[in-house]
Every structure is written in C-alpha cells, then in structure tokens.
CSV table of C-alpha atoms in Angstrom, one decimal:
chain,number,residue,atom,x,y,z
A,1,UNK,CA,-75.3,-24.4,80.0
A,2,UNK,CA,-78.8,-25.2,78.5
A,3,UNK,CA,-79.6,-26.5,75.2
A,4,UNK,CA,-81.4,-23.6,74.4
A,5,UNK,CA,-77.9,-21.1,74.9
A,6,UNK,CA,-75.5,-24.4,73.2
A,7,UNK,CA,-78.1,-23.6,70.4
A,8,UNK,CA,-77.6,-19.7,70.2
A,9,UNK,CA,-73.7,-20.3,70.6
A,10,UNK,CA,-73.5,-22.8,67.4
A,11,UNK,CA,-75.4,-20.4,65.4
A,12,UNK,CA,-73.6,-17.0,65.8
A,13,UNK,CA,-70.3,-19.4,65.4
A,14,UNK,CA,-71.7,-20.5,62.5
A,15,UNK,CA,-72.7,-16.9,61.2
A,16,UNK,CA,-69.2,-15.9,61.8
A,17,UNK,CA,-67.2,-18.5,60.2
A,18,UNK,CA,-69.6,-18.1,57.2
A,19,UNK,CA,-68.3,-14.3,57.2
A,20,UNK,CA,-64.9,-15.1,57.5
A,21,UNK,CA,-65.3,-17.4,54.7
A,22,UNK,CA,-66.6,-14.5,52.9
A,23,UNK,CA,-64.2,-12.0,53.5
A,24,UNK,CA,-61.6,-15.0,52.3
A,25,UNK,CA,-63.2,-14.8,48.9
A,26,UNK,CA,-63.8,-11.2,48.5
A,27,UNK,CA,-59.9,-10.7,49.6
A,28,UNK,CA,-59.0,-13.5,46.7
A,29,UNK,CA,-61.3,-12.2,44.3
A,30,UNK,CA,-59.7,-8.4,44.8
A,31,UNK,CA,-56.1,-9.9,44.2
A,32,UNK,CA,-56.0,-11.4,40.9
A,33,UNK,CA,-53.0,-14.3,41.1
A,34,UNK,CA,-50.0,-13.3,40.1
A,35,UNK,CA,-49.2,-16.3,37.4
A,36,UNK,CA,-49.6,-15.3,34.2
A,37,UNK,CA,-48.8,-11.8,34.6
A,38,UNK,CA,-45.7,-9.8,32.8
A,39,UNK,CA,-42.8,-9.6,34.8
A,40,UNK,CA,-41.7,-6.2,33.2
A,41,UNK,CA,-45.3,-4.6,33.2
A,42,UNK,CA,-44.6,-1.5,31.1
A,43,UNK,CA,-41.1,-2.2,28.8
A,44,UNK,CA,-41.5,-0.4,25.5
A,45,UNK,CA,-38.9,-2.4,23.4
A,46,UNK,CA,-38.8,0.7,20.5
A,47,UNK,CA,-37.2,3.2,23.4
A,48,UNK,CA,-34.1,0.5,24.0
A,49,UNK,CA,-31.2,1.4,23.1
A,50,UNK,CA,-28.8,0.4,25.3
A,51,UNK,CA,-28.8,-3.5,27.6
A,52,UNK,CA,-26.4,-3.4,30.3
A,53,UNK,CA,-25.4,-6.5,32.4
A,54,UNK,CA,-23.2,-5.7,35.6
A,55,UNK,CA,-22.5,-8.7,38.1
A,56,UNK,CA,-21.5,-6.8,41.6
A,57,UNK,CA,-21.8,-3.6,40.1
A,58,UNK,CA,-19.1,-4.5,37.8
A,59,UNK,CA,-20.3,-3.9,34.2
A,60,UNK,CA,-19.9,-6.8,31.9
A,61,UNK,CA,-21.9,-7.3,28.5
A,62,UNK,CA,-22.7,-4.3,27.1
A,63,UNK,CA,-24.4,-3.4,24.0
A,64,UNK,CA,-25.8,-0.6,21.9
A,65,UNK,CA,-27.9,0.5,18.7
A,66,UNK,CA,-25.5,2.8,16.6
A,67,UNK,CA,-25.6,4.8,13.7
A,68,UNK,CA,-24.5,1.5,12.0
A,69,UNK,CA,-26.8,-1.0,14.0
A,70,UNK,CA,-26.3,-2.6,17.1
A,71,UNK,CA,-23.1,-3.4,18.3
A,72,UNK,CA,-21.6,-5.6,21.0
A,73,UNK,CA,-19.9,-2.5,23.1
A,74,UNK,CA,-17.7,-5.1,25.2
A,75,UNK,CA,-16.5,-7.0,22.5
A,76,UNK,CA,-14.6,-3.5,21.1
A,77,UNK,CA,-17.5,-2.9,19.3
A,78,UNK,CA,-18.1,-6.1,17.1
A,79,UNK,CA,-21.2,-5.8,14.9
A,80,UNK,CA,-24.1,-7.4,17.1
A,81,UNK,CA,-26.5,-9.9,15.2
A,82,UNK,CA,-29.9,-7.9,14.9
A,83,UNK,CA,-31.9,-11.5,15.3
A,84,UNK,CA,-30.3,-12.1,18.2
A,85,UNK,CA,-30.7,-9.0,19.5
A,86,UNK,CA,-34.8,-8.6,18.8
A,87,UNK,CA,-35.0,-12.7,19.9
A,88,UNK,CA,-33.8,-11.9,23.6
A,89,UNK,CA,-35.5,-8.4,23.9
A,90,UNK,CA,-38.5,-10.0,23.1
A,91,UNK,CA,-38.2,-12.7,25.3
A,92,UNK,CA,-38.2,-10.2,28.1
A,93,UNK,CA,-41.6,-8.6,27.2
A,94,UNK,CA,-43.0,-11.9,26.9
A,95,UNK,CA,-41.6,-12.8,30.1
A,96,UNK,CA,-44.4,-14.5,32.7
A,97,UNK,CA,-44.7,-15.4,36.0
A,98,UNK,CA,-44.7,-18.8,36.6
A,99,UNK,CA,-44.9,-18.6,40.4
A,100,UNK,CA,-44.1,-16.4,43.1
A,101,UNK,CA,-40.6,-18.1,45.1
A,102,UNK,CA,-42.2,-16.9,48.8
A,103,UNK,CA,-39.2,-16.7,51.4
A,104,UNK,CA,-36.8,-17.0,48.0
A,105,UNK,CA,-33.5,-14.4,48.1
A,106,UNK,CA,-31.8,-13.5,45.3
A,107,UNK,CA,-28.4,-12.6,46.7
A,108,UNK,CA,-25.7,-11.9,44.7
A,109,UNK,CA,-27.5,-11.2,41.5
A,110,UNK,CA,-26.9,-10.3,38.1
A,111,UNK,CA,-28.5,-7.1,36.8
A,112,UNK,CA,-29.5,-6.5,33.2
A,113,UNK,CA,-30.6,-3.0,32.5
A,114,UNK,CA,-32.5,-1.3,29.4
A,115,UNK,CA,-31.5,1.9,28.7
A,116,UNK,CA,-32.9,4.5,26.5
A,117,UNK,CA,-31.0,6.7,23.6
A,118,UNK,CA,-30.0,8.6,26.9
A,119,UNK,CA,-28.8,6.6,28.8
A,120,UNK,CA,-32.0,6.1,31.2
A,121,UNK,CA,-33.4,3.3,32.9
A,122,UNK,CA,-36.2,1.8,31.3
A,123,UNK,CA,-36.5,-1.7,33.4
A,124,UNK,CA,-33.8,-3.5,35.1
A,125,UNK,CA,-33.8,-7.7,35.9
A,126,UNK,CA,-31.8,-9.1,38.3
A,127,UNK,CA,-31.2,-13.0,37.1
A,128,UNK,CA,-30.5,-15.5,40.0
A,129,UNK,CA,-30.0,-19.0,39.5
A,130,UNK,CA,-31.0,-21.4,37.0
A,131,UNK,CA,-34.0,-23.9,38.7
A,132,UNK,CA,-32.6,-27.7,37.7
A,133,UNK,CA,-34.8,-30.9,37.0
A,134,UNK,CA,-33.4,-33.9,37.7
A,135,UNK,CA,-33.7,-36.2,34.0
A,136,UNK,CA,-36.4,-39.1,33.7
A,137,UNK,CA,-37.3,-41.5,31.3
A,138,UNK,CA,-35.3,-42.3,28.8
A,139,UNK,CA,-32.9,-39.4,29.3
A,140,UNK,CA,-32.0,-40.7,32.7
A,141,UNK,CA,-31.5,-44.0,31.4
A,142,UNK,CA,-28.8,-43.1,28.7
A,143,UNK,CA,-27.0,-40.8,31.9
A,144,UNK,CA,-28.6,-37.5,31.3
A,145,UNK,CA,-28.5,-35.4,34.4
A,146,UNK,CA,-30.0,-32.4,35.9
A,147,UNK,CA,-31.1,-29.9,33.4
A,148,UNK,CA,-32.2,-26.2,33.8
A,149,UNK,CA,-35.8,-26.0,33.9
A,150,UNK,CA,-36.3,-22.2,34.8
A,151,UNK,CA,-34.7,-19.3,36.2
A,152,UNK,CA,-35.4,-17.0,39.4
A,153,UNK,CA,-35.8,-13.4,38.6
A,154,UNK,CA,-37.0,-10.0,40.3
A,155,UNK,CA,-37.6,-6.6,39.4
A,156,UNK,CA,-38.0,-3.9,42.6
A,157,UNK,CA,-39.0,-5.1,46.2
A,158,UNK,CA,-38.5,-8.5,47.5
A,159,UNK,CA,-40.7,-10.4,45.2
A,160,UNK,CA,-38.8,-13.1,43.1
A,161,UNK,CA,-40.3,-15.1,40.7
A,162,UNK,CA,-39.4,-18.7,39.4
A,163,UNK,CA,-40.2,-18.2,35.0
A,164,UNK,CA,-39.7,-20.5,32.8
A,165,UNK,CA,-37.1,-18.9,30.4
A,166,UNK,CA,-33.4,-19.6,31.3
A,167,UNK,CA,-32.2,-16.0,30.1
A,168,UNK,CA,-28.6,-17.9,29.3
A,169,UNK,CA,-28.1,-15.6,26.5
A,170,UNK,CA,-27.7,-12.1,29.3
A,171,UNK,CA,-25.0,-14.6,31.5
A,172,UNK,CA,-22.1,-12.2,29.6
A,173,UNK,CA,-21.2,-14.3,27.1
A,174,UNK,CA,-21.1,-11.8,23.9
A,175,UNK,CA,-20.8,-15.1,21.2
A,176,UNK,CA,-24.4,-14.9,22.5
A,177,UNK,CA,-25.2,-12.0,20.5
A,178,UNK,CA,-23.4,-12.4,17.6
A,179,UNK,CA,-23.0,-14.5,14.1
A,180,UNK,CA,-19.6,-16.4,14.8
A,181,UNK,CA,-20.2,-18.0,11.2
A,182,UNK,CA,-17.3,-16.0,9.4
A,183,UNK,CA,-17.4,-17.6,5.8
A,184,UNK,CA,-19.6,-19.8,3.8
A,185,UNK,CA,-17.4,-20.0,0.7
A,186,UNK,CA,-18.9,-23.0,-1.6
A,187,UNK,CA,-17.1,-26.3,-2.1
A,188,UNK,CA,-18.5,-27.2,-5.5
A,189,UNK,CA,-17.1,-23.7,-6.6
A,190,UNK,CA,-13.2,-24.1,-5.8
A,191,UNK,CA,-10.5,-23.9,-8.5
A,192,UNK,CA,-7.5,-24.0,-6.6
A,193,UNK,CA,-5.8,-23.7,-2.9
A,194,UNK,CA,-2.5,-22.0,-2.2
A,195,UNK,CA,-0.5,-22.2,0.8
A,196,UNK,CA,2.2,-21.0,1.6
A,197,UNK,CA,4.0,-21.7,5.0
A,198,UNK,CA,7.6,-19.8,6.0
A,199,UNK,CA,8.1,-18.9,2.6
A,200,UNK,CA,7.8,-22.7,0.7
A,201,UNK,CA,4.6,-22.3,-1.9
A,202,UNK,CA,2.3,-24.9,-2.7
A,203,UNK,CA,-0.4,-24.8,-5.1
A,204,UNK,CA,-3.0,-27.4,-5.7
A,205,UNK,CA,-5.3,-27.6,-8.5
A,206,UNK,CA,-8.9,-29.3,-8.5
A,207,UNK,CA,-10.4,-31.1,-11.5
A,208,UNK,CA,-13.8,-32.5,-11.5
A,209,UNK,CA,-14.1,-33.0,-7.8
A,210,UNK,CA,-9.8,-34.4,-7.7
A,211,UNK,CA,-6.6,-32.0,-5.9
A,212,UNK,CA,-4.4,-32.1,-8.4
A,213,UNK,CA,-0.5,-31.1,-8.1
A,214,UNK,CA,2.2,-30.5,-10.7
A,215,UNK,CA,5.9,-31.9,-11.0
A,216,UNK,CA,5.0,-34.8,-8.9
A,217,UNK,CA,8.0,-37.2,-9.9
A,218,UNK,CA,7.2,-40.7,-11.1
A,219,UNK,CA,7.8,-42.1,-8.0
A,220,UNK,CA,5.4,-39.7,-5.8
A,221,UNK,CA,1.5,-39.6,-5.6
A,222,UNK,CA,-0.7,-37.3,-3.7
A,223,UNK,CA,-1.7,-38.6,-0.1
A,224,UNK,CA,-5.6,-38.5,-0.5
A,225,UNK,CA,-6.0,-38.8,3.2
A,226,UNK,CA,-4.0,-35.3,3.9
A,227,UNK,CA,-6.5,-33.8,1.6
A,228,UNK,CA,-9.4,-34.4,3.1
A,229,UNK,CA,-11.2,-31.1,4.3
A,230,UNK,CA,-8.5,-28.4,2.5
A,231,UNK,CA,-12.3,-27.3,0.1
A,232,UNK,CA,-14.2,-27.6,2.9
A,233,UNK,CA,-12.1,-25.6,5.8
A,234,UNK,CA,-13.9,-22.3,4.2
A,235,UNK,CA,-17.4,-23.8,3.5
A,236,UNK,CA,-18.5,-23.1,7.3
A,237,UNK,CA,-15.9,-21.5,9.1
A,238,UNK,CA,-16.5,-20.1,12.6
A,239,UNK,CA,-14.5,-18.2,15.1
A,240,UNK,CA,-14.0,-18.4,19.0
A,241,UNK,CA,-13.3,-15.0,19.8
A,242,UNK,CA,-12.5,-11.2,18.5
A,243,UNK,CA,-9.6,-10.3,18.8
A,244,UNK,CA,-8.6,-7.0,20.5
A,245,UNK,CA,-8.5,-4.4,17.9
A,246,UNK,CA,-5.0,-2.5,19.2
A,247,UNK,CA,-2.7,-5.6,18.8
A,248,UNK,CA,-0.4,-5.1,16.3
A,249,UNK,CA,0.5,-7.6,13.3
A,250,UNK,CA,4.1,-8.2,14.8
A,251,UNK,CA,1.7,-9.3,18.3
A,252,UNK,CA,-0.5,-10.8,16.5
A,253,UNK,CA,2.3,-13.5,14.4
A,254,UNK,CA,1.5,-12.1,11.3
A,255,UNK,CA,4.6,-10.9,10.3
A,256,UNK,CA,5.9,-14.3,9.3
A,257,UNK,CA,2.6,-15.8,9.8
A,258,UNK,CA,1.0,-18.7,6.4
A,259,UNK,CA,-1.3,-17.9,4.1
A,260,UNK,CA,-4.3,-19.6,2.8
A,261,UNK,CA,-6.1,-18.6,-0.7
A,262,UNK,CA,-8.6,-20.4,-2.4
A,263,UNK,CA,-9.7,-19.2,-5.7
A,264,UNK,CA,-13.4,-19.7,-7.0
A,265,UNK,CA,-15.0,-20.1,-10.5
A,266,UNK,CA,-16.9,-17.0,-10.6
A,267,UNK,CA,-14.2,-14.9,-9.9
A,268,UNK,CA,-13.7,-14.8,-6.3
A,269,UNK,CA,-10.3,-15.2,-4.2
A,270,UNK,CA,-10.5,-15.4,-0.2
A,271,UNK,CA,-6.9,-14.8,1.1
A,272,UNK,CA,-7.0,-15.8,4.9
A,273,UNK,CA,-3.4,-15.0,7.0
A,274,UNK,CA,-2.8,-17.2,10.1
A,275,UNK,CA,-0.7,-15.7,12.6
A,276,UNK,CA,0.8,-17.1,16.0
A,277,UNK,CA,-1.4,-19.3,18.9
A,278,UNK,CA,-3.3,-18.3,21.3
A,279,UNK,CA,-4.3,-21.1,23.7
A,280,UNK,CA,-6.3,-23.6,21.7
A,281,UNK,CA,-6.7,-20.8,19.0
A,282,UNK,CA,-4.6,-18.9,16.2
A,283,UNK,CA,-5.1,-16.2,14.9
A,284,UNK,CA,-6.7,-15.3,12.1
A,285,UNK,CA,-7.9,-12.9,9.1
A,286,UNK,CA,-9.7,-13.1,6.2
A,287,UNK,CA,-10.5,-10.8,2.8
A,288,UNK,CA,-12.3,-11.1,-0.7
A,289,UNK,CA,-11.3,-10.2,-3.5
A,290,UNK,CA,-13.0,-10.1,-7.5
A,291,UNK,CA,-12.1,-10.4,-10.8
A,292,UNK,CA,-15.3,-9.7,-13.1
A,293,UNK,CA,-15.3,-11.4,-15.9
A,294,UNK,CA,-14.5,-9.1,-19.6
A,295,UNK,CA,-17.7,-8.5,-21.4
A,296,UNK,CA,-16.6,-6.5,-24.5
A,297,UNK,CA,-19.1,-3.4,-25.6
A,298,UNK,CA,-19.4,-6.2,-28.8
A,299,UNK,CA,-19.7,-9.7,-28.8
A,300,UNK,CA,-16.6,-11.1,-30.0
A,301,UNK,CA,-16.4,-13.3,-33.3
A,302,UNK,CA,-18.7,-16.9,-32.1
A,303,UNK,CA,-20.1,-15.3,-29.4
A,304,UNK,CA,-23.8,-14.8,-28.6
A,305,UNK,CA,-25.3,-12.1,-29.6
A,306,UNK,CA,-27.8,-12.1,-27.4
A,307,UNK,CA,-28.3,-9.0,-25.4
A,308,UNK,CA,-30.1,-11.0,-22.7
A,309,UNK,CA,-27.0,-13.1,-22.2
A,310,UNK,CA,-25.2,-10.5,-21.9
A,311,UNK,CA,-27.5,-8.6,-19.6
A,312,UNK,CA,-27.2,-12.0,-17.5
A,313,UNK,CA,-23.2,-11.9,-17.2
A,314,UNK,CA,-22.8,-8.0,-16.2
A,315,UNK,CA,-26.1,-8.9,-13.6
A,316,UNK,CA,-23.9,-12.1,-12.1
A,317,UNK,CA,-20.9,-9.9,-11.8
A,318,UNK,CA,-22.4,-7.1,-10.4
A,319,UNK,CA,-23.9,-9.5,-7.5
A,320,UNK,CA,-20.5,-11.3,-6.9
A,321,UNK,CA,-19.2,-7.5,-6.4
A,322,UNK,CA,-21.6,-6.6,-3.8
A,323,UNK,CA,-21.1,-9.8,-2.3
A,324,UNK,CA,-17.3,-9.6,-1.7
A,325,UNK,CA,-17.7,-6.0,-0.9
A,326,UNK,CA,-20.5,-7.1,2.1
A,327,UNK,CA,-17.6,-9.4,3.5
A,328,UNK,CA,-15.3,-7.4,3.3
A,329,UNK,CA,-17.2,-5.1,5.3
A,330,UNK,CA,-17.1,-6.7,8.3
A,331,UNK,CA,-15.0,-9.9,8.2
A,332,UNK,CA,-12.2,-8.1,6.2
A,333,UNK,CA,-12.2,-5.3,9.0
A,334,UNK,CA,-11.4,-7.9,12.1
A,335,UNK,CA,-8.5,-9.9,13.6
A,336,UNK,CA,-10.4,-13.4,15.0
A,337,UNK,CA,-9.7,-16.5,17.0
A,338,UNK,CA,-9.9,-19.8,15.4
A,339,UNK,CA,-9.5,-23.5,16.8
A,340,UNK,CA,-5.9,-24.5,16.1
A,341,UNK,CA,-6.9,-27.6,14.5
A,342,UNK,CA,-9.2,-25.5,12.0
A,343,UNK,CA,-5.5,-23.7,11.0
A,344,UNK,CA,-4.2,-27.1,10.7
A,345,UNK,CA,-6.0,-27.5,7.2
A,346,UNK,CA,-4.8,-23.8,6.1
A,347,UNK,CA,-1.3,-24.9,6.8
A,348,UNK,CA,0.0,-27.3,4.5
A,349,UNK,CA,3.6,-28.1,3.1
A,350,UNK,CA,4.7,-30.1,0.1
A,351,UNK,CA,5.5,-33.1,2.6
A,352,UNK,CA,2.3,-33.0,4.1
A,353,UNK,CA,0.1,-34.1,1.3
A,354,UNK,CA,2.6,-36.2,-0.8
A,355,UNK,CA,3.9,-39.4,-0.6
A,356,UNK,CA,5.9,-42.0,-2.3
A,357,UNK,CA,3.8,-43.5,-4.8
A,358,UNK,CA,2.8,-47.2,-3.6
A,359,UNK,CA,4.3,-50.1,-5.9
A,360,UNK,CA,1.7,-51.9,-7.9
A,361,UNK,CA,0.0,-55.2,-6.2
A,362,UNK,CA,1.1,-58.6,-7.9
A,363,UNK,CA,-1.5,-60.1,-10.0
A,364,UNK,CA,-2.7,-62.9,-8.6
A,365,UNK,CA,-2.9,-66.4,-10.6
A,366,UNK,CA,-5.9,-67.6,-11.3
A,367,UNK,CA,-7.1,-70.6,-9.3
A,368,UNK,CA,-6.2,-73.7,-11.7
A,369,UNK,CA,-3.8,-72.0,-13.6
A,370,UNK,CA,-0.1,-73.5,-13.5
C-alpha cells in the first residue's frame, strides 16, 4: 500500500472517529443525567388523602385525612400526628435521585401509594432495601457497625434508583406516625398520689418537695428509695401500643385492676386504671378531671378588690378547663399499652414504701475524751 493511500486511510479514520465523537456528545447533551432529578415528577401533596403501604399485596399501614384530621386507619383509627404526617409527605416530593442502580432488581418490594379523596392513584413507590455503610473513624473504633446510608426505590419500569432518604417511617410501623407521648403532667405541681391496689388505699401527701404519709407509728419511717419516681411517672409518660378498641374492661383486667391519681395545685386530678399484662406491657387508661377554683360575684371580706386579679383567676381557670377537656379528648377516649415496669410506680402498697424506722447511730466520743 503506498504512502500516499496510508495517508488518505488515516485521515477519513480520523474524520470518522471525530464524528463519532460528536454524535457521543450531541447524544449526552440531549439526555440531561438523571441525578438530581425528582423521583415522583408530578406528586401534588394538597390532592393526598389517603397513603397506602401493602407488602405482597397485603395491605399494611394505612392512613387517612378525616373530617377530624388524619388518622392512622390500621391502628383502629388512632389520631395521626399531623407533623409527622406533612414531615414524610414532604420527604417524598423532595425525593432525588442519587444514582441510577443499572442491572439493580427490586424483588419483593414494598409499595406505598397516594391516594386522592377518591380513592385514586396519585403516585405509587416501591421501597427495596436499605443501602448499608460500613462505620469508620471513631465510630468503628467504639464498635459501631454497618449503618443505613440510603434506600433503593422505583416508580414504573425497571429503573431503580439508590436516594439517600431511608423512608423507615413507611416500613409499617404506625408509632411512626403518631405522638406516643400520652401525658406531661408537671412535677413541681403535685399535691398528692393515691393508689389503691386490690382494695388496700394508700395516700401520700407532698410538702415542699417531701412524700409525706399519715399514722406512720413511732417505730416506722418512709422508705425514700421506694419513692423515687411516684411525681415523675406522669411527667413524660409514653405508650407502646393502642390497644384494640372492642376488648372489653373484664379482657382488659380492669375489673379488679389499681388505680393511680395524682392531684395538682391548680385544680387538676389525672385518674389512671391499670389493668392486667400483656407481654412486657399493662394495660392502661387515663382521664382529667377539674375543680375551678370559687370566685364569688364579690370579693370576700380581705380580699382584693382588684378586678384585674380577678379577671386573672377566671382567665387561669378557664385555660386549665380547656386543657383537661383537650386530653380528655383523645387520651381519655383510648385503652394503651404501657411498659410493665412504668406500672410498677402506679402500683404501690403500704409495705412498699414503708419501713421500720432505723435506730439512731451511737455518738461517738471525741478523740481524747475518757
């Protein structure tokens, strides 16, 4: 072959590499990557009413906006916590792609469904696995191990995606989506604490910050250390579970079930009833009750005048009314699970809390003395 054809040959390779180089580009440049871009393209979050999660086709969490607000439909229709409910919704319009998983299947995956007022699809998810990372640094040196780092998703087609979200809260848990805090009754506030287990009453009284108990003989004292947490079981109290709404009292272990009541400065009593075990739980419901205090049309002999004070006083109670009637309205309407060992400090019998009364120490002599 001549120089002059080796030449020709190089050039028109040359020309067509340079156009296949070209076409490369103009290809790239017409498919924008997908990272970046909105997994569900075209969700509108005002038109959901209804999220649906179904593993095999067998439904699982469900929940719904109601007349009175979004509820948890698989939990027997437990009021939903509305934070928790625009939180995730809105992490699934923010959701971006990360990356697309090429060759990645999805399998067995669960589906979470948005529904309209209607009952229609809006956008569906399926949610695969979790992606792990294996710990480093410092929190592989203290024994921290692998740790979700992302989740695999798709929408319609074959396409799955690797985001960075974990989506943990649609997994079918519904404590997810609700405020398990049940009461927040304040410590600094309580008067007294009643119990009263299989028919045996006791009542303890607190002054200044100290349980105090009548008729203790002269031989008996209170046990400090059987005291501890009695003000505080109410402060934050959570629950593990709803229970189901059709059990009756006698099911339940209310019948001969104790009962816990604390009473409150302002006014307030919470009367809790705990009823038999279930598991690790017991359990467990709760109601408010108030006594305003007596503001007389007139101010009685030595009392002030002063309209504002008064205005102040029928102002407090009418808060501490609303208040107890707010609980009521939703914790006062429910039968819950509560960790045993929460019970335990509901539960307490004269013998729990007193004890004989220690003998005072011998003085000791003074070093030198005879």
């Amino acid at each position: 072959m001549t120089t002059k054809k080796l030449i020709t040959l190089a050039a028109a390779a040359a020309v067509l590499g340079g156009l296949a180089y070209m076409s490369s580009n103009a290809k790239k440049l017409k498919t924008p990557a997908l990272a970046g871009k909105p997994v569900l393209k075209t969700l509108d979050l005002e038109a959901v009413q209804r999220i649906e999660v179904s593993d095999n086709g067998q439904k699982g969490l469900t929940l719904e906006s109601t007349d009175a607000g979004w509820v948890v439909s698989s939990l027997f229709g437990y009021p939903a916590d509305i934070t928790k409910i625009r939180e995730n919704l809105l992490a699934l319009a923010d959701l971006k792609i990360g990356q697309v998983a090429k060759g990645k299947k999805l399998g067995d995956a669960r589906l979470v469904d948005l529904q309209d007022a209607a009952g229609k699809s809006l956008a569906t998810l399926r949610l695969g696995e979790m992606k792990m990372r294996e710990a480093t640094g410092q929190m592989a040196m203290y024994g921290g191990g692998a740790y979700p780092d992302g989740r695999y998703v798709a929408t319609e087609g074959d396409a799955v995606y690797l985001v960075k979200e974990t989506l943990d809260a649609f997994d079918g848990d519904p404590n997810r989506w609700i405020d398990t805090q049940l009461a927040a009754v304040p410590v600094i506030q309580i008067t007294s604490a009643e119990f009263t287990v299989e028919g045996e009453r006791l009542t303890l009284a607190k002054n200044a910050g100290t349980w105090a108990l009548d008729g203790l003989g002269e031989g008996e004292e209170l046990d400090a250390s059987k005291l501890h947490g009695i003000d505080s079981v109410l402060g934050r109290l959570s629950f593990s579970a709803v229970a189901d709404p059709a059990l009756t009292d006698e099911q339940l272990g209310f019948t001969t079930g104790a009962v816990f009541r604390v009473a409150l400065t302002g006014g307030e009593t919470y009367t809790a009833t705990l009823g038999a075990a279930a598991g690790a739980d017991r359990y467990f419901k709760i109601s408010a009750a108030f006594t305003p205090e007596d503001i007389p049309v007139e101010p009685a002999e030595g009392e002030d005048p002063n309209p504002a004070v008064r205005a102040s006083k029928l102002s407090r109670n009418a808060k501490i009314a609303e208040m107890v009637n707010d609980f009521n309205a939703i914790a006062g309407k429910w039968v819950y699970l509560i960790p045993a060992y929460t019970a335990d400090a509901m539960t307490k019998r004269r013998a729990d809390v007193v004890k004989p009364k220690e003998p005072p120490k011998p003085e000791e002599e003074a070093p030198g003395s005879e």
